[in-house]
């Protein structure tokens, strides 16, 4: 749980197109309607410096950066996001809901393009040292998720462009991560209607926050 006098930090994780952004928005709306002071943010991004780094990371050819360079860029963006957005909001007692955080680096850079998890973990403990209180992993059929993600034509498809095999490896990576951090990770079946997923997420969040939604 969060330290005393601090807000609570909730993250959403999953493969590309799994529906986590939609669910982050829904949870914010439900919590706000119940009077919880919520800040919704995202990674990469969430502060002006980190949003600049986001464009470098998500646009261009898939092989634009090596996995090692990506780890450095994502960590630089996260440090700025933590300093400028997350920590100040938590200090004010807010509930911070982030669409992705360090678990994405553990899976995308740490486990899919070589075994770089040790490097990711070292850099995380040196530069970030913060874990969420609660993480929702939206689990989803990679084929459907990839079709959803690409259909949006956002121009930020560098990771979708690695293809279906990459998304399948990512899915296994997120499920393994949930087994590694069972005290904070909840796997939610995303192969259902938006409303069904949102209700389950809200029930878990309410339980963790000790409120009724
Ligand atoms: N990345 C990120 C790393 O490699 N390392 C890192 O450390 C970090 C932080 C950008 C990329 O960066 C990588 C991972 C990513 O590839 P992103 O902006 O979060 O991260 O990109 P995506 O994961 O691709 O995010 P998307 O917004 O595209 O997908 P979401 O959030 O999974 O899905 P969402 O909610 O936008 O929904 C996609 C579509 O599906 C519909 C929605 O309406 C939308 O059109 N939808 C549903 N349809 C039917 N049923 C449901 N239950 C639905 N839920 C949503």
Short mmCIF file of C-alpha atoms and ligand atoms in Angstrom, two decimals:
data_model
loop_
_atom_site.label_atom_id
_atom_site.label_comp_id
_atom_site.label_asym_id
_atom_site.label_seq_id
_atom_site.Cartn_x
_atom_site.Cartn_y
_atom_site.Cartn_z
CA UNK A 1 0.00 0.00 0.00
CA UNK A 2 0.94 3.65 -0.27
CA UNK A 3 3.06 5.24 2.46
CA UNK A 4 1.10 7.16 5.07
CA UNK A 5 0.21 10.69 3.96
CA UNK A 6 0.81 9.79 0.35
CA UNK A 7 -1.55 9.28 -2.55
CA UNK A 8 -1.96 5.98 -4.30
CA UNK A 9 -0.22 5.05 -7.54
CA UNK A 10 -2.11 2.84 -10.02
CA UNK A 11 -0.77 1.69 -13.39
CA UNK A 12 -2.27 0.01 -16.46
CA UNK A 13 -0.12 -2.32 -18.53
CA UNK A 14 -0.58 -4.66 -21.47
CA UNK A 15 0.29 -5.28 -25.09
CA UNK A 16 -0.38 -2.68 -27.79
CA UNK A 17 -4.12 -2.22 -28.38
CA UNK A 18 -5.16 -4.23 -25.30
CA UNK A 19 -7.54 -1.48 -24.21
CA UNK A 20 -5.54 -0.16 -21.26
CA UNK A 21 -5.87 3.53 -22.22
CA UNK A 22 -9.64 3.13 -22.42
CA UNK A 23 -9.69 1.44 -19.02
CA UNK A 24 -7.45 4.09 -17.45
CA UNK A 25 -9.92 6.76 -18.59
CA UNK A 26 -12.90 4.77 -17.27
CA UNK A 27 -11.33 4.23 -13.86
CA UNK A 28 -10.47 7.93 -13.58
CA UNK A 29 -14.05 8.86 -14.37
CA UNK A 30 -15.46 6.45 -11.79
CA UNK A 31 -13.06 7.54 -9.07
CA UNK A 32 -13.57 11.25 -9.80
CA UNK A 33 -17.35 10.78 -9.67
CA UNK A 34 -16.88 9.31 -6.18
CA UNK A 35 -14.92 12.33 -5.02
CA UNK A 36 -11.40 10.88 -5.32
CA UNK A 37 -8.78 13.44 -6.42
CA UNK A 38 -7.33 11.74 -9.50
CA UNK A 39 -4.51 12.60 -11.88
CA UNK A 40 -4.35 10.62 -15.13
CA UNK A 41 -1.05 10.47 -16.93
CA UNK A 42 0.83 8.27 -19.41
CA UNK A 43 4.18 6.89 -20.51
CA UNK A 44 6.20 7.52 -22.45
CA UNK A 45 5.29 11.11 -21.64
CA UNK A 46 3.35 12.69 -18.80
CA UNK A 47 5.59 15.78 -18.46
CA UNK A 48 6.66 18.23 -21.14
CA UNK A 49 10.22 16.87 -21.37
CA UNK A 50 9.03 13.28 -21.44
CA UNK A 51 6.49 14.05 -24.17
CA UNK A 52 9.37 15.31 -26.33
CA UNK A 53 11.21 12.02 -25.77
CA UNK A 54 7.96 10.14 -26.63
CA UNK A 55 8.07 11.39 -30.21
CA UNK A 56 11.66 10.14 -30.60
CA UNK A 57 10.66 6.70 -29.33
CA UNK A 58 7.36 6.05 -31.08
CA UNK A 59 7.90 7.45 -34.54
CA UNK A 60 10.13 6.20 -37.32
CA UNK A 61 11.41 2.82 -38.41
CA UNK A 62 11.27 -0.16 -36.01
CA UNK A 63 15.09 -0.47 -36.05
CA UNK A 64 15.64 3.24 -35.37
CA UNK A 65 16.99 2.49 -31.87
CA UNK A 66 18.60 -0.59 -30.32
CA UNK A 67 16.89 -2.04 -27.24
CA UNK A 68 19.75 -0.68 -25.11
CA UNK A 69 19.27 2.88 -26.39
CA UNK A 70 15.55 2.55 -25.82
CA UNK A 71 16.12 1.58 -22.18
CA UNK A 72 18.06 4.82 -21.68
CA UNK A 73 15.47 6.97 -23.45
CA UNK A 74 12.49 5.43 -21.64
CA UNK A 75 14.29 5.78 -18.31
CA UNK A 76 15.17 9.43 -18.99
CA UNK A 77 11.54 10.14 -19.86
CA UNK A 78 10.35 8.28 -16.74
CA UNK A 79 12.69 10.18 -14.44
CA UNK A 80 11.31 13.50 -15.72
CA UNK A 81 7.73 12.20 -15.44
CA UNK A 82 8.38 11.04 -11.87
CA UNK A 83 10.01 14.31 -10.77
CA UNK A 84 7.61 16.72 -12.46
CA UNK A 85 4.27 14.92 -12.36
CA UNK A 86 3.98 11.72 -10.32
CA UNK A 87 5.81 12.57 -7.09
CA UNK A 88 4.24 16.05 -6.67
CA UNK A 89 0.75 14.63 -7.19
CA UNK A 90 1.33 11.77 -4.73
CA UNK A 91 2.70 14.26 -2.20
CA UNK A 92 -0.60 16.14 -2.49
CA UNK A 93 -2.45 12.93 -1.67
CA UNK A 94 -3.80 12.37 -5.19
CA UNK A 95 -4.57 9.07 -6.82
CA UNK A 96 -2.21 8.91 -9.81
CA UNK A 97 -3.27 6.64 -12.68
CA UNK A 98 -0.63 6.06 -15.31
CA UNK A 99 -1.14 4.40 -18.69
CA UNK A 100 2.12 2.34 -18.59
CA UNK A 101 5.15 2.72 -16.29
CA UNK A 102 8.32 0.71 -15.56
CA UNK A 103 6.72 -2.70 -16.20
CA UNK A 104 6.53 -1.78 -19.90
CA UNK A 105 10.32 -1.33 -20.00
CA UNK A 106 10.79 -4.63 -18.13
CA UNK A 107 8.75 -6.42 -20.77
CA UNK A 108 9.27 -4.48 -24.03
CA UNK A 109 13.00 -3.78 -23.66
CA UNK A 110 13.90 -6.35 -20.98
CA UNK A 111 12.43 -9.53 -22.38
CA UNK A 112 11.60 -9.33 -26.06
CA UNK A 113 14.75 -8.36 -27.91
CA UNK A 114 17.39 -10.26 -25.97
CA UNK A 115 17.78 -10.84 -22.27
CA UNK A 116 18.19 -7.27 -21.01
CA UNK A 117 16.07 -7.54 -17.88
CA UNK A 118 19.14 -7.24 -15.60
CA UNK A 119 20.10 -3.95 -17.27
CA UNK A 120 16.53 -2.63 -16.99
CA UNK A 121 16.37 -3.54 -13.28
CA UNK A 122 19.73 -1.93 -12.46
CA UNK A 123 18.83 1.31 -14.19
CA UNK A 124 15.40 1.31 -12.57
CA UNK A 125 16.80 0.97 -9.07
CA UNK A 126 19.45 3.64 -9.77
CA UNK A 127 17.20 6.25 -11.42
CA UNK A 128 13.55 5.51 -10.60
CA UNK A 129 13.19 3.32 -7.48
CA UNK A 130 9.42 3.66 -7.46
CA UNK A 131 6.81 0.91 -7.90
CA UNK A 132 3.05 1.28 -8.27
CA UNK A 133 0.72 0.32 -5.41
CA UNK A 134 -1.57 -1.46 -7.85
CA UNK A 135 -1.07 -2.58 -11.46
CA UNK A 136 -3.77 -3.78 -13.84
CA UNK A 137 -2.46 -5.98 -16.63
CA UNK A 138 -5.07 -6.08 -19.38
CA UNK A 139 -4.58 -9.49 -20.98
CA UNK A 140 -5.73 -9.81 -24.55
CA UNK A 141 -5.55 -11.97 -27.69
CA UNK A 142 -2.52 -10.43 -29.51
CA UNK A 143 -4.09 -10.77 -32.97
CA UNK A 144 -7.23 -8.82 -32.03
CA UNK A 145 -5.21 -6.28 -30.06
CA UNK A 146 -2.82 -5.67 -32.96
CA UNK A 147 -5.73 -5.13 -35.37
CA UNK A 148 -7.29 -2.65 -32.92
CA UNK A 149 -4.03 -0.78 -32.39
CA UNK A 150 -3.13 -0.48 -36.09
CA UNK A 151 -6.71 0.45 -37.05
CA UNK A 152 -6.27 3.67 -35.10
CA UNK A 153 -3.52 4.79 -37.51
CA UNK A 154 -2.00 7.01 -34.84
CA UNK A 155 1.41 7.48 -36.49
CA UNK A 156 2.97 6.08 -33.28
CA UNK A 157 3.14 2.46 -34.43
CA UNK A 158 6.84 1.75 -34.17
CA UNK A 159 6.25 -1.15 -31.75
CA UNK A 160 3.15 -2.50 -33.55
CA UNK A 161 5.35 -2.67 -36.67
CA UNK A 162 7.47 -5.43 -35.06
CA UNK A 163 4.50 -7.73 -35.87
CA UNK A 164 2.31 -10.43 -34.30
CA UNK A 165 5.14 -12.69 -33.01
CA UNK A 166 6.49 -9.73 -31.03
CA UNK A 167 3.06 -9.06 -29.49
CA UNK A 168 2.75 -12.74 -28.51
CA UNK A 169 6.14 -12.61 -26.77
CA UNK A 170 5.04 -9.43 -25.01
CA UNK A 171 1.85 -11.09 -23.77
CA UNK A 172 3.85 -13.91 -22.16
CA UNK A 173 6.21 -11.32 -20.70
CA UNK A 174 3.36 -9.46 -18.98
CA UNK A 175 1.87 -12.69 -17.60
CA UNK A 176 5.29 -13.68 -16.22
CA UNK A 177 5.61 -10.24 -14.65
CA UNK A 178 2.26 -10.69 -12.90
CA UNK A 179 3.62 -13.91 -11.38
CA UNK A 180 6.78 -12.05 -10.25
CA UNK A 181 4.82 -9.25 -8.52
CA UNK A 182 1.62 -10.93 -7.24
CA UNK A 183 1.16 -8.42 -4.39
CA UNK A 184 0.45 -5.53 -6.78
CA UNK A 185 -0.42 -7.04 -10.18
CA UNK A 186 -3.94 -8.03 -11.19
CA UNK A 187 -4.48 -9.73 -14.54
CA UNK A 188 -7.80 -8.74 -16.11
CA UNK A 189 -9.27 -10.55 -19.14
CA UNK A 190 -9.49 -7.86 -21.84
CA UNK A 191 -11.27 -10.11 -24.38
CA UNK A 192 -14.64 -8.85 -23.17
CA UNK A 193 -16.83 -5.81 -23.58
CA UNK A 194 -15.42 -2.51 -22.46
CA UNK A 195 -18.05 -2.30 -19.71
CA UNK A 196 -17.34 -5.78 -18.33
CA UNK A 197 -13.62 -5.02 -18.10
CA UNK A 198 -14.29 -1.60 -16.51
CA UNK A 199 -16.54 -3.10 -13.84
CA UNK A 200 -13.94 -5.65 -12.80
CA UNK A 201 -11.20 -3.00 -12.70
CA UNK A 202 -13.39 -0.69 -10.60
CA UNK A 203 -14.19 -3.47 -8.14
CA UNK A 204 -10.50 -4.25 -7.56
CA UNK A 205 -9.61 -0.55 -7.25
CA UNK A 206 -12.42 0.11 -4.79
CA UNK A 207 -11.29 -2.81 -2.69
CA UNK A 208 -7.68 -1.56 -2.66
CA UNK A 209 -8.70 2.03 -1.89
CA UNK A 210 -11.20 0.95 0.72
CA UNK A 211 -14.08 2.84 -0.89
CA UNK A 212 -17.38 2.01 -2.59
CA UNK A 213 -17.73 2.71 -6.32
N1 LIG B 1 6.81 1.23 -24.57
C1 LIG B 1 6.31 2.05 -23.59
C2 LIG B 1 8.01 0.53 -24.40
O1 LIG B 1 8.46 -0.15 -25.31
N2 LIG B 1 8.67 0.67 -23.20
C3 LIG B 1 8.22 1.47 -22.19
O2 LIG B 1 8.87 1.56 -21.14
C4 LIG B 1 6.98 2.19 -22.39
C5 LIG B 1 6.45 3.07 -21.32
C6 LIG B 1 3.58 3.39 -26.68
C7 LIG B 1 4.50 2.29 -27.03
O3 LIG B 1 5.67 2.39 -26.27
C8 LIG B 1 6.09 1.12 -25.85
C9 LIG B 1 4.83 0.31 -25.78
C10 LIG B 1 3.98 0.89 -26.86
O4 LIG B 1 4.18 0.19 -28.07
P1 LIG B 1 1.20 3.48 -25.83
O5 LIG B 1 1.01 4.87 -26.24
O6 LIG B 1 0.62 3.05 -24.54
O7 LIG B 1 2.73 3.10 -25.69
O8 LIG B 1 0.77 2.57 -27.06
P2 LIG B 1 -0.22 1.39 -27.16
O9 LIG B 1 -0.04 0.34 -26.17
O10 LIG B 1 -0.16 0.94 -28.59
O11 LIG B 1 -1.54 2.12 -26.75
P3 LIG B 1 -2.82 2.25 -27.48
O12 LIG B 1 -3.46 3.47 -26.92
O13 LIG B 1 -2.67 2.14 -28.97
O14 LIG B 1 -3.58 0.93 -27.04
P4 LIG B 1 -4.34 0.59 -25.70
O15 LIG B 1 -4.19 1.65 -24.71
O16 LIG B 1 -3.97 -0.77 -25.30
O17 LIG B 1 -5.81 0.49 -26.24
P5 LIG B 1 -6.96 1.58 -26.29
O18 LIG B 1 -7.63 1.65 -25.01
O19 LIG B 1 -6.44 2.83 -26.90
O20 LIG B 1 -7.94 0.83 -27.30
C11 LIG B 1 -7.57 0.57 -28.64
C12 LIG B 1 -8.87 0.51 -29.48
O21 LIG B 1 -9.67 -0.58 -29.03
C13 LIG B 1 -10.95 -0.14 -28.59
C14 LIG B 1 -10.79 1.34 -28.28
O22 LIG B 1 -11.99 2.03 -28.43
C15 LIG B 1 -9.74 1.76 -29.31
O23 LIG B 1 -10.31 2.04 -30.55
N3 LIG B 1 -11.31 -0.93 -27.38
C16 LIG B 1 -12.19 -1.93 -27.37
N4 LIG B 1 -12.96 -2.45 -28.35
C17 LIG B 1 -13.74 -3.50 -27.99
N5 LIG B 1 -13.80 -4.04 -26.75
C18 LIG B 1 -13.05 -3.54 -25.74
N6 LIG B 1 -13.10 -4.10 -24.52
C19 LIG B 1 -12.20 -2.44 -26.05
N7 LIG B 1 -11.30 -1.72 -25.31
C20 LIG B 1 -10.77 -0.81 -26.15
#
